[in-house]
Short mmCIF file of C-alpha atoms in Angstrom, two decimals:
data_model
loop_
_atom_site.label_atom_id
_atom_site.label_comp_id
_atom_site.label_asym_id
_atom_site.label_seq_id
_atom_site.Cartn_x
_atom_site.Cartn_y
_atom_site.Cartn_z
CA MET A 1 156.77 206.47 74.37
CA VAL A 2 155.11 209.39 72.60
CA GLY A 3 156.42 212.73 73.86
CA GLU A 4 154.36 215.83 74.38
CA SER A 5 154.50 218.64 71.85
CA ARG A 6 156.97 221.39 72.71
CA LYS A 7 156.02 223.67 69.82
CA MET A 8 152.84 225.69 69.99
CA ASN A 9 152.13 225.32 66.27
CA LYS A 10 151.77 221.58 66.79
CA ASP A 11 149.04 221.76 69.41
CA ASN A 12 146.31 220.77 66.98
CA PHE A 13 148.36 217.96 65.54
CA TYR A 14 148.89 216.49 68.98
CA SER A 15 145.40 217.02 70.33
CA PRO A 16 143.78 213.80 71.61
CA SER A 17 140.99 214.00 69.02
CA LEU A 18 143.51 213.53 66.21
CA ARG A 19 145.21 210.48 67.68
CA ASN A 20 144.81 206.82 66.79
CA LYS A 21 145.39 204.00 69.25
CA ASP A 22 148.21 201.52 68.87
CA GLU A 23 148.06 197.86 69.90
CA ALA A 24 148.88 198.77 73.49
CA GLY A 25 146.09 201.33 73.61
CA LEU A 26 148.46 204.31 73.59
CA ALA A 27 147.57 207.47 71.71
CA VAL A 28 149.44 207.77 68.40
CA PRO A 29 149.54 211.07 66.47
CA GLN A 30 148.62 210.74 62.81
CA SER A 31 151.17 211.75 60.19
CA PRO A 32 150.50 215.27 58.79
CA ASN A 33 151.19 214.39 55.13
CA ILE A 34 154.94 214.04 55.54
CA GLN A 35 156.74 214.99 52.31
CA ALA A 36 160.37 214.77 53.45
CA VAL A 37 162.26 212.97 56.20
CA PHE A 38 165.68 214.18 57.40
CA PHE A 39 168.20 211.79 58.95
CA ASP A 40 171.34 212.35 61.00
CA ILE A 41 173.99 209.70 60.29
CA ASP A 42 176.11 208.78 63.32
CA GLY A 43 174.03 207.29 66.11
CA THR A 44 170.83 207.60 64.06
CA LEU A 45 171.25 205.72 60.79
CA VAL A 46 174.60 204.17 61.64
CA SER A 47 175.24 202.34 64.89
CA PHE A 48 178.27 203.29 66.95
CA LYS A 49 178.44 199.63 68.03
CA THR A 50 178.35 197.89 64.65
CA HIS A 51 179.36 200.82 62.38
CA SER A 52 176.58 199.71 60.05
CA ILE A 53 172.96 200.56 59.20
CA PRO A 54 170.39 198.13 60.59
CA PRO A 55 168.52 196.16 57.89
CA SER A 56 165.20 197.55 59.14
CA THR A 57 166.46 201.10 58.57
CA LYS A 58 167.60 200.32 55.04
CA ALA A 59 164.22 198.81 54.21
CA ALA A 60 162.40 201.77 55.76
CA ILE A 61 164.31 204.35 53.71
CA ASN A 62 163.65 202.45 50.50
CA GLN A 63 159.96 202.25 51.36
CA LEU A 64 159.78 206.00 51.97
CA ARG A 65 161.36 206.73 48.58
CA ASN A 66 158.99 204.27 46.88
CA LYS A 67 156.09 206.26 48.37
CA GLY A 68 157.46 209.49 46.88
CA ILE A 69 158.71 210.88 50.20
CA LYS A 70 162.04 212.70 49.99
CA VAL A 71 164.80 211.32 52.20
CA VAL A 72 167.61 213.69 53.09
CA ILE A 73 170.84 213.33 55.05
CA ALA A 74 171.50 216.00 57.71
CA THR A 75 174.95 215.58 59.22
CA GLY A 76 177.88 217.32 60.81
CA ARG A 77 180.13 215.44 58.40
CA SER A 78 181.47 216.95 55.20
CA LEU A 79 180.10 215.61 51.93
CA SER A 80 183.36 213.77 51.24
CA ASP A 81 183.16 212.04 54.64
CA ILE A 82 179.76 210.48 53.94
CA ILE A 83 181.17 207.06 53.16
CA ASN A 84 178.96 204.78 55.23
CA LEU A 85 175.49 204.82 53.64
CA GLU A 86 175.89 201.31 52.25
CA GLY A 87 174.44 201.99 48.81
CA LEU A 88 171.27 203.74 49.99
CA THR A 89 170.00 206.55 47.76
CA PHE A 90 169.16 209.95 49.23
CA ASP A 91 167.55 212.97 47.61
CA GLY A 92 169.82 215.55 49.20
CA PHE A 93 172.58 216.23 51.70
CA ILE A 94 172.74 218.81 54.47
CA THR A 95 176.39 218.69 55.52
CA ALA A 96 178.64 220.59 57.92
CA ASN A 97 175.58 221.20 60.11
CA GLY A 98 173.81 223.13 57.36
CA ALA A 99 176.78 225.11 56.08
CA TYR A 100 176.93 223.15 52.82
CA CYS A 101 173.85 221.68 51.14
CA ALA A 102 173.80 219.67 47.92
CA ASP A 103 171.35 217.63 45.89
CA SER A 104 171.63 213.92 45.12
CA GLU A 105 174.11 214.64 42.32
CA GLY A 106 176.33 216.80 44.52
CA VAL A 107 175.17 220.08 42.95
CA VAL A 108 175.45 222.86 45.55
CA ILE A 109 172.10 224.20 46.76
CA ALA A 110 173.36 226.53 49.50
CA GLN A 111 176.56 227.29 51.36
CA ASN A 112 177.35 229.44 54.36
CA PRO A 113 181.06 229.52 55.31
CA ILE A 114 182.65 231.00 58.40
CA SER A 115 183.48 234.68 57.93
CA ARG A 116 186.94 235.82 56.97
CA GLU A 117 186.95 238.16 60.00
CA SER A 118 186.51 235.25 62.40
CA LEU A 119 189.17 233.21 60.62
CA ASP A 120 191.65 236.08 60.82
CA ARG A 121 191.09 236.33 64.57
CA LEU A 122 191.41 232.54 64.86
CA ALA A 123 194.80 232.63 63.09
CA ILE A 124 196.11 235.07 65.69
CA TYR A 125 194.60 233.12 68.60
CA MET A 126 196.02 229.76 67.48
CA LYS A 127 199.54 231.17 67.34
CA GLU A 128 199.29 231.95 71.05
CA LYS A 129 196.99 229.13 72.21
CA PRO A 130 197.13 226.24 69.72
CA PHE A 131 194.70 223.32 69.85
CA SER A 132 193.90 220.35 67.63
CA CYS A 133 191.28 221.11 65.04
CA SER A 134 189.77 219.65 61.89
CA PHE A 135 188.81 222.09 59.14
CA MET A 136 186.10 221.45 56.53
CA THR A 137 187.06 223.55 53.51
CA ASP A 138 186.17 224.01 49.85
CA LYS A 139 189.37 222.12 49.00
CA GLY A 140 188.74 219.17 51.30
CA ASN A 141 189.28 218.42 54.97
CA PHE A 142 192.51 219.18 56.82
CA ILE A 143 193.85 218.97 60.36
CA ASN A 144 196.55 221.02 62.03
CA HIS A 145 197.71 218.50 64.63
CA ILE A 146 196.89 214.88 65.50
CA ASP A 147 196.30 214.03 69.13
CA ASP A 148 194.71 211.15 71.06
CA LEU A 149 191.26 212.79 71.11
CA MET A 150 191.25 213.17 67.35
CA LEU A 151 192.37 209.58 66.91
CA SER A 152 189.60 208.34 69.19
CA LEU A 153 186.95 210.19 67.17
CA SER A 154 188.31 208.82 63.90
CA LYS A 155 188.00 205.32 65.34
CA LEU A 156 184.49 205.99 66.67
CA VAL A 157 183.03 207.13 63.34
CA LYS A 158 185.27 205.02 61.09
CA VAL A 159 186.53 208.01 59.09
CA PRO A 160 190.21 208.27 58.12
CA LEU A 161 192.08 211.30 59.41
CA PRO A 162 192.47 214.01 56.77
CA PRO A 163 195.86 215.40 55.67
CA GLU A 164 197.83 217.49 58.15
CA LYS A 165 198.72 221.07 57.14
CA PRO A 166 199.83 224.26 58.92
CA VAL A 167 196.97 226.44 60.16
CA ALA A 168 198.15 229.40 58.08
CA GLU A 169 197.81 227.33 54.91
CA ILE A 170 194.43 225.87 55.83
CA LEU A 171 192.92 229.25 56.66
CA LYS A 172 193.53 230.47 53.11
CA HIS A 173 190.62 228.29 52.03
CA THR A 174 186.88 228.82 52.38
CA ILE A 175 185.95 227.07 55.63
CA TYR A 176 182.50 225.71 56.40
CA GLN A 177 183.12 224.11 59.77
CA LEU A 178 185.72 223.79 62.51
CA ASP A 179 185.82 220.70 64.71
CA ALA A 180 187.79 221.89 67.72
CA PHE A 181 189.07 219.42 70.30
CA ILE A 182 188.69 221.69 73.31
CA ASP A 183 186.75 221.80 76.58
CA ALA A 184 183.63 223.86 77.28
CA GLU A 185 185.55 226.69 78.95
CA ARG A 186 187.72 227.25 75.92
CA GLU A 187 184.69 226.96 73.66
CA THR A 188 183.11 229.89 75.50
CA GLU A 189 186.33 231.89 75.20
CA LEU A 190 186.46 231.38 71.45
CA LEU A 191 182.82 232.27 70.89
CA THR A 192 183.16 235.39 73.03
CA HIS A 193 186.41 236.79 71.67
CA VAL A 194 187.37 235.04 68.43
CA LEU A 195 184.57 233.32 66.53
CA THR A 196 182.12 236.03 67.48
CA ASP A 197 179.72 235.42 64.59
CA CYS A 198 179.68 231.64 65.03
CA ILE A 199 177.76 229.09 67.07
CA GLY A 200 179.10 225.98 68.74
CA CYS A 201 177.40 222.64 69.30
CA ARG A 202 178.52 219.24 70.48
CA TRP A 203 177.33 215.77 69.57
CA HIS A 204 180.30 214.27 71.42
CA PRO A 205 181.93 215.65 74.59
CA ILE A 206 185.52 215.66 73.28
CA PHE A 207 185.02 218.27 70.57
CA VAL A 208 182.77 221.10 69.41
CA ASP A 209 181.53 222.00 65.92
CA PHE A 210 181.82 225.70 65.04
CA ASN A 211 179.69 227.08 62.21
CA ASP A 212 178.47 230.47 61.04
CA GLN A 213 175.70 231.66 63.36
CA ASN A 214 173.20 231.79 60.50
CA CYS A 215 173.34 228.11 59.64
CA SER A 216 172.17 224.93 61.32
CA LYS A 217 170.52 221.70 60.34
CA ALA A 218 167.20 223.60 60.62
CA THR A 219 168.22 226.22 58.05
CA GLY A 220 169.46 223.38 55.86
CA MET A 221 166.01 221.82 56.05
CA ASP A 222 164.41 225.03 54.81
CA ARG A 223 166.83 225.31 51.91
CA MET A 224 166.17 221.73 50.91
CA MET A 225 162.40 222.12 51.04
CA ASP A 226 162.62 225.32 48.98
CA TYR A 227 164.75 223.46 46.46
CA PHE A 228 162.23 220.62 46.24
CA GLY A 229 159.32 223.07 46.07
CA LEU A 230 157.71 221.47 49.10
CA SER A 231 156.25 222.83 52.32
CA ALA A 232 158.38 222.90 55.46
CA ALA A 233 155.18 222.18 57.38
CA HIS A 234 155.33 218.54 56.26
CA THR A 235 158.69 217.38 57.58
CA MET A 236 159.99 214.72 59.93
CA ALA A 237 163.50 214.52 61.36
CA PHE A 238 165.57 211.92 63.23
CA GLY A 239 168.60 212.61 65.41
CA ASP A 240 170.55 211.74 68.53
CA GLY A 241 173.14 214.50 69.10
CA GLY A 242 173.34 218.10 70.22
CA ASN A 243 173.72 219.31 66.64
CA ASP A 244 170.35 217.70 65.86
CA ILE A 245 168.34 219.78 68.33
CA SER A 246 167.57 222.64 65.92
CA MET A 247 166.36 220.12 63.34
CA LEU A 248 164.17 218.19 65.78
CA GLN A 249 162.58 221.40 67.01
CA HIS A 250 162.05 222.71 63.48
CA ALA A 251 160.49 219.59 61.97
CA THR A 252 156.77 218.94 62.15
CA ILE A 253 157.69 215.68 63.86
CA GLY A 254 161.06 215.55 65.61
CA VAL A 255 162.17 212.05 66.64
CA ALA A 256 165.00 211.44 69.09
CA MET A 257 166.66 208.05 69.06
CA GLY A 258 166.56 206.04 72.27
CA ASN A 259 170.35 206.40 72.53
CA ALA A 260 170.13 210.23 72.41
CA LYS A 261 171.24 212.46 75.27
CA VAL A 262 168.62 213.81 77.68
CA ASN A 263 168.64 217.32 76.19
CA VAL A 264 168.08 215.92 72.71
CA LYS A 265 165.14 213.83 73.88
CA ALA A 266 163.69 216.90 75.58
CA ALA A 267 163.74 218.76 72.24
CA ALA A 268 161.88 216.02 70.37
CA ASP A 269 158.20 215.23 69.96
CA TYR A 270 158.75 211.51 70.14
CA VAL A 271 161.48 209.27 71.57
CA SER A 272 161.97 206.03 69.67
CA THR A 273 164.04 202.96 70.50
CA THR A 274 167.81 202.96 69.93
CA VAL A 275 169.52 202.78 66.56
CA ASP A 276 170.41 199.16 67.34
CA ASP A 277 166.82 198.36 68.29
CA ASN A 278 165.29 199.46 64.97
CA GLY A 279 164.60 203.01 66.18
CA VAL A 280 164.06 204.53 62.74
CA ALA A 281 161.68 201.86 61.50
CA ASN A 282 159.78 201.76 64.79
CA ALA A 283 159.10 205.50 64.74
CA LEU A 284 158.05 205.51 61.09
CA LYS A 285 155.61 202.70 61.83
CA ARG A 286 154.36 204.55 64.89
CA PHE A 287 153.45 207.52 62.70
CA ASN A 288 151.91 205.33 59.99
CA LEU A 289 154.58 206.08 57.39
CA LEU A 290 155.39 202.42 56.88
#
């Protein structure tokens, strides 16, 4: 069902006088001239059950592009790990939760790595309290140690494990994101004493993404819209995980998938059906974009 606006600047957009009625007689907000739509991958475009993109979603994305609307990926994956888009064409890529943004040709638009100061503290910490971690770097992805949690995530998202290297060697590179396989208590410890200029967010309970505090999927949206020369006031975003919350709150229309967690749905303006029940296409139709 249509959610209530949670952003004051949307009050006019969601006022009853601006709504149409759908076949069931429910109020439907009209689309405010959407110029770009941002999509998370895992659990939004790609089903965790089938590891594929529903046909309705593929058709919807092609229709958006045919109408001149930009379609952009916004993911916690690295650019090299985006291997499951099944031939679909996108106009840009927000990767590593906004830390690395590129256009459709892979040309870098913006990048915001983790500070050297935080990495130096992390090197000391991991000598005393090691944990399994995946590192997204300018030289590719690396891991320091393979454990059962890491293997389970690799199986869930159908991404091969990256090469294993010692932490000291990995930390010589520019690092955009850390995927740490730790619990919430240790996450707090790291943010308080080690990665003090970073933020942490989870889209799965077994690990946390760490990024520079000045980047998120929302900042990636702004950089993309600046690059396209378009207004950020005409955006729509789809997501299902904790790392999507900033994007859903920032977009003019934030859509949570029906399979999203409760806190993600609470951050959205509209909750669609699940990824497996044509959630992307259903929401786009609901807002008259298809």
